[in-house]
Tab-separated table of C-alpha atoms in Angstrom:
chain	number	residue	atom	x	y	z
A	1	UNK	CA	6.416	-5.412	-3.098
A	2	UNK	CA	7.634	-6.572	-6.384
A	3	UNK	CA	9.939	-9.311	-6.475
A	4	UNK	CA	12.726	-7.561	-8.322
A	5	UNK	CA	13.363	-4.497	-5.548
A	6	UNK	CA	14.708	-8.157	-3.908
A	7	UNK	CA	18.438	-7.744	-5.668
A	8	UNK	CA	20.188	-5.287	-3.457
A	9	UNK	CA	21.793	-2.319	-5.200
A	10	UNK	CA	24.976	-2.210	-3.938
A	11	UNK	CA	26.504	1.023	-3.519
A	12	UNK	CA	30.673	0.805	-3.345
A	13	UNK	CA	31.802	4.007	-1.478
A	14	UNK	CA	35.658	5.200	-0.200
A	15	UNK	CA	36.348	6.291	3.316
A	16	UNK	CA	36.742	10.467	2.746
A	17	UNK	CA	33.745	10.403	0.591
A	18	UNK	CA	32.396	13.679	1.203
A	19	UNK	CA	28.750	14.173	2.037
A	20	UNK	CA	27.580	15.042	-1.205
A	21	UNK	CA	29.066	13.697	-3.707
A	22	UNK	CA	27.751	12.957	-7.197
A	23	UNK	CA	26.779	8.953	-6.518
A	24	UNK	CA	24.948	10.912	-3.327
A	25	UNK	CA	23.324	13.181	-5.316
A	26	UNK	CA	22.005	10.718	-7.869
A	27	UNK	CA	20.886	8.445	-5.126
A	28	UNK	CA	18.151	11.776	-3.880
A	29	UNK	CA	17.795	13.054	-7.919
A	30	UNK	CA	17.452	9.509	-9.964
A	31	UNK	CA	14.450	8.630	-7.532
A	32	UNK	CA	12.386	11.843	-8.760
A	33	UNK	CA	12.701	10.937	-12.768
A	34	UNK	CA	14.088	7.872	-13.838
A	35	UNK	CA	13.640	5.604	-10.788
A	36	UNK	CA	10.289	6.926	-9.537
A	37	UNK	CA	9.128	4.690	-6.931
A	38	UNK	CA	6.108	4.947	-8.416
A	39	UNK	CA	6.091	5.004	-12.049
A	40	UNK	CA	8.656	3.114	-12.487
A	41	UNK	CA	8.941	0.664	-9.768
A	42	UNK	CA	5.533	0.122	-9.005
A	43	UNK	CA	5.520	0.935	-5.452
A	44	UNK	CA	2.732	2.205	-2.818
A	45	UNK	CA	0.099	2.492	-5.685
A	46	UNK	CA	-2.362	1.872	-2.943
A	47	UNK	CA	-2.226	5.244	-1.148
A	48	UNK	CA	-1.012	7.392	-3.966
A	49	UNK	CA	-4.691	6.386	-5.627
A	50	UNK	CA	-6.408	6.708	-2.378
A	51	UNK	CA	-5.775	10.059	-0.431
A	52	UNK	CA	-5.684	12.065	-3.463
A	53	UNK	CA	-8.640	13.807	-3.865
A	54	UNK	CA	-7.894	16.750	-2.222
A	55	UNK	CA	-4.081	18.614	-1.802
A	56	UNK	CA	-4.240	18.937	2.154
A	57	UNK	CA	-4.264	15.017	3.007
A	58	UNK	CA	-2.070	14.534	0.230
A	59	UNK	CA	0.952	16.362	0.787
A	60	UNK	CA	0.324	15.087	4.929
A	61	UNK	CA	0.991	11.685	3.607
A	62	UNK	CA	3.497	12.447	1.739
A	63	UNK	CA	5.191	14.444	4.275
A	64	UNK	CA	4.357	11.299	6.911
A	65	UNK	CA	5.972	8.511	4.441
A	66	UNK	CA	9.157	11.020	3.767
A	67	UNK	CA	9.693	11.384	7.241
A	68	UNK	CA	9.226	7.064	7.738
A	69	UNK	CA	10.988	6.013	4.668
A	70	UNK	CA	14.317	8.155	5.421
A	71	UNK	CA	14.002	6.827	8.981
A	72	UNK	CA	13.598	3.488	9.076
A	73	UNK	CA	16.347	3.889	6.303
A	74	UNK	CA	18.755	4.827	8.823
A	75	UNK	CA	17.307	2.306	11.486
A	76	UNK	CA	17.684	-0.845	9.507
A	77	UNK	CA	21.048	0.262	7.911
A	78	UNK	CA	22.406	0.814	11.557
A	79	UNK	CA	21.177	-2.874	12.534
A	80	UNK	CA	22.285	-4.238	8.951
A	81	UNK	CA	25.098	-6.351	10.049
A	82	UNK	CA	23.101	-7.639	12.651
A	83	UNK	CA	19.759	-8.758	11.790
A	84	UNK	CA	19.405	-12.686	11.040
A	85	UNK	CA	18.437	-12.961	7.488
A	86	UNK	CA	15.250	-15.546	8.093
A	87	UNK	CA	13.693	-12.756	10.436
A	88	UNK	CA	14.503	-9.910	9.336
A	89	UNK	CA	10.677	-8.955	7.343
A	90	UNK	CA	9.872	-9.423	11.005
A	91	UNK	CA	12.397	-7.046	11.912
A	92	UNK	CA	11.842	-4.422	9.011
A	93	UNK	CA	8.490	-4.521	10.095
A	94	UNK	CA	8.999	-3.618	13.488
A	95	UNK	CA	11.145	-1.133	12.880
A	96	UNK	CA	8.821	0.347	10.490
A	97	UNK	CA	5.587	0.210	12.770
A	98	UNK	CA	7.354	1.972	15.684
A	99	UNK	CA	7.695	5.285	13.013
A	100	UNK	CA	4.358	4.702	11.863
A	101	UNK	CA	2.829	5.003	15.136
A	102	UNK	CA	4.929	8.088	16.141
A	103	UNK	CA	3.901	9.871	12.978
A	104	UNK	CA	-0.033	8.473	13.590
A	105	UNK	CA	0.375	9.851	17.326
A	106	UNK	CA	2.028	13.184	16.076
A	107	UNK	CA	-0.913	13.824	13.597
A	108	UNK	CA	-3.862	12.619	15.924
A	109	UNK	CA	-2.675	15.579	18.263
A	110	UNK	CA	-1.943	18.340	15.550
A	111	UNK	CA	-3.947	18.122	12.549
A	112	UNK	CA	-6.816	15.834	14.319
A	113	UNK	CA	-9.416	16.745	11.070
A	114	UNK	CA	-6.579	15.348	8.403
A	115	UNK	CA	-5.753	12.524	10.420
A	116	UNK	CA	-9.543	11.398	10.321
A	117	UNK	CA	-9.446	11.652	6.493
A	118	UNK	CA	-6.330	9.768	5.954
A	119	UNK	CA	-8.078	7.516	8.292
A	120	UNK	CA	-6.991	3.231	7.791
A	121	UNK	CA	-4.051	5.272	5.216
A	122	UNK	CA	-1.420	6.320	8.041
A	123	UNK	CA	-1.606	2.709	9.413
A	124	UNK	CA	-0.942	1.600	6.184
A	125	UNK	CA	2.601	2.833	5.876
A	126	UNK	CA	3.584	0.234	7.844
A	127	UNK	CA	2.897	-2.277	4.522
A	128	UNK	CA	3.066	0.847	2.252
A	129	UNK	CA	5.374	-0.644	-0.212
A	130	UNK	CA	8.177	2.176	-0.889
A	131	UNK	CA	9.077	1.519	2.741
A	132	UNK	CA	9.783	-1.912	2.667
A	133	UNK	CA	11.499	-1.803	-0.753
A	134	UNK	CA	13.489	0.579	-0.171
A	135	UNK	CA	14.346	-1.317	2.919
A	136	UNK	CA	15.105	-4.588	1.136
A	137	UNK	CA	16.945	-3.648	-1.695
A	138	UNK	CA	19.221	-0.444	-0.463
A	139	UNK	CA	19.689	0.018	3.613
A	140	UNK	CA	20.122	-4.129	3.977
A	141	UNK	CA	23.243	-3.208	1.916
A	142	UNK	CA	24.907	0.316	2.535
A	143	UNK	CA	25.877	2.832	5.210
A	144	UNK	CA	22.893	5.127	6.901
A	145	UNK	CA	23.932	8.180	5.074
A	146	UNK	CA	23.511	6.858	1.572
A	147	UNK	CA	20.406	4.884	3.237
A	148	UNK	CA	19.268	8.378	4.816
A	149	UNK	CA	18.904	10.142	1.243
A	150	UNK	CA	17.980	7.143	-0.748
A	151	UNK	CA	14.960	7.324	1.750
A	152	UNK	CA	14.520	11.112	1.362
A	153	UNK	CA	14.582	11.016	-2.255
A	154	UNK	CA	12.057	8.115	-2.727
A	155	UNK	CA	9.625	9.775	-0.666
A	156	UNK	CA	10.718	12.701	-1.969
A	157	UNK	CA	9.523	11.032	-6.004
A	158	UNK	CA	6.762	9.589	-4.217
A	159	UNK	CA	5.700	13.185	-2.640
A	160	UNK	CA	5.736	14.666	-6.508
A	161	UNK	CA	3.318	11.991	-7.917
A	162	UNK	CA	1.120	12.872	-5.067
A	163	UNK	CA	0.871	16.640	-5.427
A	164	UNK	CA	0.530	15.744	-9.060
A	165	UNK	CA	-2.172	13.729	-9.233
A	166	UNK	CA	-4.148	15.612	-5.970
A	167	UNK	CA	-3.745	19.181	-7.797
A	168	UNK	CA	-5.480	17.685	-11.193
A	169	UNK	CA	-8.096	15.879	-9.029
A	170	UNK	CA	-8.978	18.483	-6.649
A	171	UNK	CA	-8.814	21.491	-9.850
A	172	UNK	CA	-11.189	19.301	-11.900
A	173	UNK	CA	-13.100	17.550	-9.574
A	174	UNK	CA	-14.342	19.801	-6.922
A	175	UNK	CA	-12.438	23.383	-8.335
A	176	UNK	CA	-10.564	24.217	-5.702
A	177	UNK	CA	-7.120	24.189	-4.934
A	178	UNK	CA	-6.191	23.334	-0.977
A	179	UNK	CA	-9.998	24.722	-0.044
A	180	UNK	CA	-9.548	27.500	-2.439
A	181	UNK	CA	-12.419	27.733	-4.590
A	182	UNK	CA	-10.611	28.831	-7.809
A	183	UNK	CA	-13.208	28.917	-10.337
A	184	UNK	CA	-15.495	30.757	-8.290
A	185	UNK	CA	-13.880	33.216	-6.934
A	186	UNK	CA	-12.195	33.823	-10.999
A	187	UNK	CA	-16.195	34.012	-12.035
A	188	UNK	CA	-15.938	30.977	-14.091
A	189	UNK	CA	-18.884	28.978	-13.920
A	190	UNK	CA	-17.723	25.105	-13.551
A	191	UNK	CA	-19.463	22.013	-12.826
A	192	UNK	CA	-17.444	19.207	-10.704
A	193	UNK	CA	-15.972	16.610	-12.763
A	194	UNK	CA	-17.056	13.320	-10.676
A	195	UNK	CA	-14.886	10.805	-12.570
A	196	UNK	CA	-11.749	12.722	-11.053
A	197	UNK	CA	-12.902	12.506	-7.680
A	198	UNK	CA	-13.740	8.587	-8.263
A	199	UNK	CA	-10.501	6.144	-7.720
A	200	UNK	CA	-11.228	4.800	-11.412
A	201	UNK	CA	-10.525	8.546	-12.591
A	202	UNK	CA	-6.987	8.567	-10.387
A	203	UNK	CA	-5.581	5.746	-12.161
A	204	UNK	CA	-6.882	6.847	-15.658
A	205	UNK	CA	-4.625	9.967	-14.937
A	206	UNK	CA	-1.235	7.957	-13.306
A	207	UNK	CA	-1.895	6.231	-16.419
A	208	UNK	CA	-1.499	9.151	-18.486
A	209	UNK	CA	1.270	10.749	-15.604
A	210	UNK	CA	3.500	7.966	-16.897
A	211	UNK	CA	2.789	7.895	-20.370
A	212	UNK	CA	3.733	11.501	-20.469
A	213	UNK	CA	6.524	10.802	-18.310
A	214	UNK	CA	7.924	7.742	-19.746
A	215	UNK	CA	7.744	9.684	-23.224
A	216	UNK	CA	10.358	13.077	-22.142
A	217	UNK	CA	12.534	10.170	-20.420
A	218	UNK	CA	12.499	7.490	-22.873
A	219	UNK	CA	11.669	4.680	-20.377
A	220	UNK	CA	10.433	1.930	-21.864
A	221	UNK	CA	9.316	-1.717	-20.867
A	222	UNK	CA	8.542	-4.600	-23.526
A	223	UNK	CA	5.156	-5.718	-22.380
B	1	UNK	CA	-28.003	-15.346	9.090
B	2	UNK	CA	-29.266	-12.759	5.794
B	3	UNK	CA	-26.829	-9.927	7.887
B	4	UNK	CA	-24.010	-12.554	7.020
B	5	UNK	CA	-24.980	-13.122	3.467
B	6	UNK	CA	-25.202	-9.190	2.815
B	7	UNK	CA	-21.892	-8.656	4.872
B	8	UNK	CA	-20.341	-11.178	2.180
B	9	UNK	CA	-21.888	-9.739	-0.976
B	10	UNK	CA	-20.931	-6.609	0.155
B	11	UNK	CA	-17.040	-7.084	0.772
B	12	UNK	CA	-16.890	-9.057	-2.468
B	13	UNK	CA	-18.195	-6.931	-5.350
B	14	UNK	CA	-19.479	-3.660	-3.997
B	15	UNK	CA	-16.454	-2.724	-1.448
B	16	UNK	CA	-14.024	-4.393	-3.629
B	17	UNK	CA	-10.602	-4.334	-1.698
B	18	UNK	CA	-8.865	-2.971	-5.249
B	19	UNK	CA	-11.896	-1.807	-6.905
B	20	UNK	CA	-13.287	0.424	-4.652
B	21	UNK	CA	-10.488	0.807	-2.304
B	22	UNK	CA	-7.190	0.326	-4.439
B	23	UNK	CA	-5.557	-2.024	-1.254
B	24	UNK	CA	-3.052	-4.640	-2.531
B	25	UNK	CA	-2.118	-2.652	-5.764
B	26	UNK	CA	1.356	-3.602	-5.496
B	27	UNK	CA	1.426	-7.347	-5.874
B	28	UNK	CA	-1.494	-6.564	-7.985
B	29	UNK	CA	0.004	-4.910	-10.555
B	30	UNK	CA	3.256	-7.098	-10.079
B	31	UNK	CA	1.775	-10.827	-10.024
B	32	UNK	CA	-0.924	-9.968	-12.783
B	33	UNK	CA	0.834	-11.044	-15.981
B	34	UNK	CA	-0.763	-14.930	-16.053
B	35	UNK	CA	-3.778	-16.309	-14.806
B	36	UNK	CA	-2.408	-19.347	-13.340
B	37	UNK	CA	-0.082	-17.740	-10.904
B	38	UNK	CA	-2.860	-14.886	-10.397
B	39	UNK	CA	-5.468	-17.531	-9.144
B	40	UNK	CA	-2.327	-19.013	-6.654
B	41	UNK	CA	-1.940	-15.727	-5.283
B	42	UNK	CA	-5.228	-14.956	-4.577
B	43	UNK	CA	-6.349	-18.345	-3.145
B	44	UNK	CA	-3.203	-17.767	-0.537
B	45	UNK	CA	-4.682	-14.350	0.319
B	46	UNK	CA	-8.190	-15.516	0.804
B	47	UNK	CA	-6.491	-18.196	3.608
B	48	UNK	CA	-4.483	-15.234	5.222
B	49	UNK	CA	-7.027	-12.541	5.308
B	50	UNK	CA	-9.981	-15.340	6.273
B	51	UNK	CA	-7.696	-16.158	8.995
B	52	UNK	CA	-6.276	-12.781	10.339
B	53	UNK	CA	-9.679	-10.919	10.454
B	54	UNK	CA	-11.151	-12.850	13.259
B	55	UNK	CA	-7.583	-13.871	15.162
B	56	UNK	CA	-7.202	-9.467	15.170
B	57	UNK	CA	-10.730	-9.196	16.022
B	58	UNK	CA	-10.388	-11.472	19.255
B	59	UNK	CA	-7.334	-9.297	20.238
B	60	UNK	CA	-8.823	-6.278	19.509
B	61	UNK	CA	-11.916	-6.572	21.813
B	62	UNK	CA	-10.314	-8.463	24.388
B	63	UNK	CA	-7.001	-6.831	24.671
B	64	UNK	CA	-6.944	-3.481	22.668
B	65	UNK	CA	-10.420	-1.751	23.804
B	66	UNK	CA	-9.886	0.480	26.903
B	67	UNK	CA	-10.956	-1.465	30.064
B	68	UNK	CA	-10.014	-4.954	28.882
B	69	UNK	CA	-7.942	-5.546	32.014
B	70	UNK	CA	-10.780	-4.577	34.221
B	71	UNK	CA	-11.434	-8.111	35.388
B	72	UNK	CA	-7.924	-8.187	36.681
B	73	UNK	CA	-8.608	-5.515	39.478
B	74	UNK	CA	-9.789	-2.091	39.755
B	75	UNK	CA	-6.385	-0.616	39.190
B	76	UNK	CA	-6.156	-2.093	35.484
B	77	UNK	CA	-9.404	-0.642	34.364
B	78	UNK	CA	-7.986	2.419	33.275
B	79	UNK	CA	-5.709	1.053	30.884
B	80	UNK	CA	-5.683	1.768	27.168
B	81	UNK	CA	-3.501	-0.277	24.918
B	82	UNK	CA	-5.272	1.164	21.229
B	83	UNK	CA	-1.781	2.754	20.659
B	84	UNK	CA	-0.376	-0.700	20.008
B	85	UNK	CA	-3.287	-1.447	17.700
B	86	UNK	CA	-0.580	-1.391	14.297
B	87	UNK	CA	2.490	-2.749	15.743
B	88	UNK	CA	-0.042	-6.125	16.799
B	89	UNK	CA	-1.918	-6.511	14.114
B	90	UNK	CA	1.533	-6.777	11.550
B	91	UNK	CA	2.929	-8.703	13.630
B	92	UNK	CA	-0.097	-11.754	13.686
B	93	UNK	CA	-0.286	-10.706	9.778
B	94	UNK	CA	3.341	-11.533	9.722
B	95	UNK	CA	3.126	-14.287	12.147
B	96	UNK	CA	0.086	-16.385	10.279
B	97	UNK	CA	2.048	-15.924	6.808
B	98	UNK	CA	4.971	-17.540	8.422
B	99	UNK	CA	3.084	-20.358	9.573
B	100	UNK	CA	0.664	-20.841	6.524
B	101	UNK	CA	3.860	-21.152	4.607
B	102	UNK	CA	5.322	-23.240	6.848
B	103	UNK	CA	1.996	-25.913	7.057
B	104	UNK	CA	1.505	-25.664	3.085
B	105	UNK	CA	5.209	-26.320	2.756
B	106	UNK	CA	4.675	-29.437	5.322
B	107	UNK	CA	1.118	-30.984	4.377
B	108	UNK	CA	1.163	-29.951	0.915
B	109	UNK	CA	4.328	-29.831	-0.682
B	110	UNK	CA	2.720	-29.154	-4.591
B	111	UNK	CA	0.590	-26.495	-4.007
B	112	UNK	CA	3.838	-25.001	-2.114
B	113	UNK	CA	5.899	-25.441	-5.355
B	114	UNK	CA	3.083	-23.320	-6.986
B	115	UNK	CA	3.036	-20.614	-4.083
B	116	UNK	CA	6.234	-20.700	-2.696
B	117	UNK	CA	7.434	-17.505	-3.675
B	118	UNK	CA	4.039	-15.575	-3.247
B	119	UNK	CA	3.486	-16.516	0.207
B	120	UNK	CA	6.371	-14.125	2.542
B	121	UNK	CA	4.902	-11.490	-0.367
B	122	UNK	CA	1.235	-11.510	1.270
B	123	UNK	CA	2.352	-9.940	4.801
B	124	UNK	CA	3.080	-6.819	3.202
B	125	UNK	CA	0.325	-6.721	1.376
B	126	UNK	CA	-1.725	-3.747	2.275
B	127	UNK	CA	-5.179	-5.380	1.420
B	128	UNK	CA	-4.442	-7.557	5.107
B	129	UNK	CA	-3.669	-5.138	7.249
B	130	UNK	CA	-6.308	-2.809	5.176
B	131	UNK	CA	-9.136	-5.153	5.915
B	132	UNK	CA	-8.358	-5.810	9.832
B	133	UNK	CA	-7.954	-1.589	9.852
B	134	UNK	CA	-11.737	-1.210	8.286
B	135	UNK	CA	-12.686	-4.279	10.572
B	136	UNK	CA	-11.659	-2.372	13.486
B	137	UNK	CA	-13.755	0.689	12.250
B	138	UNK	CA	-17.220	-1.128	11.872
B	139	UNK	CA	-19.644	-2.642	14.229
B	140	UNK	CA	-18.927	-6.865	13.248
B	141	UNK	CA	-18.982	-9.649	15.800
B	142	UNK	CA	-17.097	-12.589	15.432
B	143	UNK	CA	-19.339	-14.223	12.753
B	144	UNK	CA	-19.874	-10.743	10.482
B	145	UNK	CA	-16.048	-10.397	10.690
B	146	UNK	CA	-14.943	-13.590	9.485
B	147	UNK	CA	-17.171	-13.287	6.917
B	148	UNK	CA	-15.921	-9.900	5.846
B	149	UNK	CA	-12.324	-11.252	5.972
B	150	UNK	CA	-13.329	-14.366	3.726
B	151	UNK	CA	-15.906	-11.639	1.332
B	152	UNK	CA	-12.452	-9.299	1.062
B	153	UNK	CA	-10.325	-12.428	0.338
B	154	UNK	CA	-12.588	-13.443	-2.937
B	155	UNK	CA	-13.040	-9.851	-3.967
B	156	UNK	CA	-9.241	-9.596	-4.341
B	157	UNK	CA	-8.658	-12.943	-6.167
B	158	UNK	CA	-11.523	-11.911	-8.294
B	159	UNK	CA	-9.958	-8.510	-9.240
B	160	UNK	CA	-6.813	-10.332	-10.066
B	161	UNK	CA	-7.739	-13.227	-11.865
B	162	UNK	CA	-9.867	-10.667	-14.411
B	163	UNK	CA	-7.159	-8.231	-14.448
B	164	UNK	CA	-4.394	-11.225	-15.768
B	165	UNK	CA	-6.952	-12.156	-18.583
B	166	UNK	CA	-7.564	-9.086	-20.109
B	167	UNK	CA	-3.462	-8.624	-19.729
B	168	UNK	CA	-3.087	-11.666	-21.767
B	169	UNK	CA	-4.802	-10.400	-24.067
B	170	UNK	CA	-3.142	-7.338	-24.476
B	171	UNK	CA	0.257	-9.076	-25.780
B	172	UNK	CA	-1.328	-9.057	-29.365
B	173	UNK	CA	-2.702	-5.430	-29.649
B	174	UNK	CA	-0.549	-2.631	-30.452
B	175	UNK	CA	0.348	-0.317	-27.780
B	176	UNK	CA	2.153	2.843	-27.848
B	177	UNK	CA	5.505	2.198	-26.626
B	178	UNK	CA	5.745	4.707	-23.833
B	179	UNK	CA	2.251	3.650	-22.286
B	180	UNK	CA	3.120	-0.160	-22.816
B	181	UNK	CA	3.166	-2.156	-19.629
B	182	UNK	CA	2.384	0.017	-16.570
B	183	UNK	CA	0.861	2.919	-18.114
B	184	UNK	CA	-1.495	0.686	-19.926
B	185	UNK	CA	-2.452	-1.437	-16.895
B	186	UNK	CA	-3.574	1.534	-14.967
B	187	UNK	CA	-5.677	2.915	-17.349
B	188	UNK	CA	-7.221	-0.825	-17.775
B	189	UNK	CA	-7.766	-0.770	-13.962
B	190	UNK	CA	-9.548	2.226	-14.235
B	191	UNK	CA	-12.174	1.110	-16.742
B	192	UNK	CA	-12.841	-2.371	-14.825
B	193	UNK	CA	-13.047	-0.146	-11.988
B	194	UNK	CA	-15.764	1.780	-13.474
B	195	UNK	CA	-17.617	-1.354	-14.392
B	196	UNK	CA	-17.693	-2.637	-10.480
B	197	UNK	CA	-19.219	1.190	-9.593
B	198	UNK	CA	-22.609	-0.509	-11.674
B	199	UNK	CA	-22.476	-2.667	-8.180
B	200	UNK	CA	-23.177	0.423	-5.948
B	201	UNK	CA	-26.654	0.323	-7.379
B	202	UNK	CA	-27.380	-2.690	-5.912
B	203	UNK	CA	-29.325	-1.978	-2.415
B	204	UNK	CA	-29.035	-4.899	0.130
């Protein structure tokens, strides 16, 4: 967790604000583009690099993190006013174990084969940075609606990256797309690429995700 | 004794926590910009993961294995409390960063001023709760796992403290603008993590 997710955004809203307003649209939409949690805030690198390599496990843990980000949202924004401040990475924490281990639990009995690939990755939401980011610097400060899509759209941005980078891996790498050999069954003949399937050939390509990225959006950061 | 010197080897250059495993990226990436504070952080998380590994290892084959309430009657034996394997294990990683902050704050008030901030950061690290996870997963006793903690811990500050040299470096060559900072960094981690795959050759 970087140190400067610590300021909490603070979001002003009115009483009749209705449910989807512009400010709540921006707080799903800015999180895809120009606040990426990823690319631009530098959060959950870890499993974005890790559980890439092929579509299936990817778009599980992104699914899994949505589902725990946008929940523990709501949790800890419910219990804002009440947590003490000196505990409350204790509490945070807490919180977001008890989703980890009912998405770990939910997995283990549905999709037992992903859930053995993901493997020490599911338990590793629980410190998976987006999660306790977000927490820190939005639901400590605003209502569980706002909280709600700020989580959705964060793992939401976080989802994208991870489709990304999976569906150059697994194309180049092993030539298949979810299981579906694609080269072979077109007639191409194509050899593996084995640096894509290596972790040193996922962050050459985030590197190049956010240089392409950063260049349509104009983001820029002075070294 | 040459199990325990492999065991070490091993965690520190050839399972690399962010070289071969990308754990800790976060405060990686973050707390990577000088050496000085680099070499901080990674001497606090060699002392939290050298002391987590074993403390979750005791609870995990005393309390968490299936059957580790037989000795208190027949009608315990049958109890399974794996499912609260996460929800433990953060909360002594949580727990010991509280309290190593709190003793380095108390006993050693300079090296606090040089850590202070970097300490809380380390519970949510993932390389902690990353290395008690794969701990969990392989056959170590007591002994193996310490060691693997400690081997982990080095590997990380090692990763770090050559990933904030070649970044001060890179202040004086010229960049394009939208790959400067991030995009640049990654693509550096990839190349030094091609370098550490020369370490797979090794056979212990």
């Amino acid at each position: 967790m970087s140190a400067e997710t610590a300021v909490v955004e603070e979001v002003k809203e009115k009483k009749s604000e209705p449910l989807f307003s512009k400010k709540n649209q921006k707080l799903m939409s800015n999180p895809l583009d120009i606040d990426n949690p990823i690319t631009v805030q530098v959060l959950g690198i870890c499993s974005a690099l890790a559980v890439t390599t092929q579509m299936k496990p990817a778009f599980v843990m992104s699914l899994g993190l949505t589902i725990v980000t946008a929940s523990s949202n709501v949790a800890i924004s419910m219990m804002r006013n009440t947590i003490p401040s000196r505990i409350r990475i204790i509490v945070q924490l807490a919180v977001v174990s008890l989703w980890v281990i009912l998405v770990d639990q939910v997995l283990k009995a549905y999709v037992y084969d992903v859930s053995k690939q993901l493997s020490v990755f599911v338990g590793l939401i629980i410190t998976n940075c987006i999660v306790m980011g977000r927490l820190e610097a939005f639901a400590m400060g605003n209502k569980p609606w706002p909280s709600f899509l700020d989580g959705l759209g964060n793992g939401l941005g976080y989802g994208m990256i991870l489709m990304t980078l999976a569906v150059v891996r697994e194309l180049f790498g092993a030539g298949s797309l979810w299981g579906f050999k694609v080269f072979a069954t077109l007639g191409i003949p194509y050899q593996g690429n084995g640096l894509m399937l290596l972790p040193a050939g996922a962050c050459i390509l985030l590197g190049v995700i956010i240089w392409v990225q950063r260049t349509m959006n104009g983001y820029r950061e002075s070294h | 004794m040459e199990n325990i010197i492999n065991i070490g080897v091993r965690s520190i250059f050839i399972d690399n926590m962010i070289f071969a495993y990308f754990l800790g990226m976060c405060s990686f990436l973050a707390i990577s910009k000088k050496v000085k504070t680099a070499f901080g952080l990674g001497i606090a998380v060699i002392f939290v993961i050298g002391i987590t590994v074993p403390i979750n290892w005791l609870i995990q084959n005393y309390l968490l294995v299936p059957g580790s309430f037989a000795f208190l009657g027949p009608e315990f034996a049958e109890i399974d409390l794996g499912f609260l394997q996460f929800i433990v294990f953060i909360s002594v990683i949580a727990a010991m960063t509280q309290l190593t902050e709190m003793a380095v704050e108390k006993f050693s008030p300079a090296l606090y001023g040089t850590l202070g901030i970097f300490l809380p950061l380390i519970a949510v690290n993932c390389s902690v709760l990353g290395a008690a996870l794969f701990m969990v997963g392989r056959p170590y006793n007591l002994a193996e796992a310490t060691t693997f903690g400690l081997g982990s811990g080095i590997g990380w500050m090692l990763a770090i403290v050559a990933l904030a040299g070649v970044r001060e470096k890179m202040k004086y060559s010229n960049v394009p603008a939208p790959l400067r900072g991030l995009g640049i960094t990654f693509i550096l981690v990839g190349l030094m993590s091609l370098g550490f795959l020369s370490f797979l050759g090794f056979s212990l």
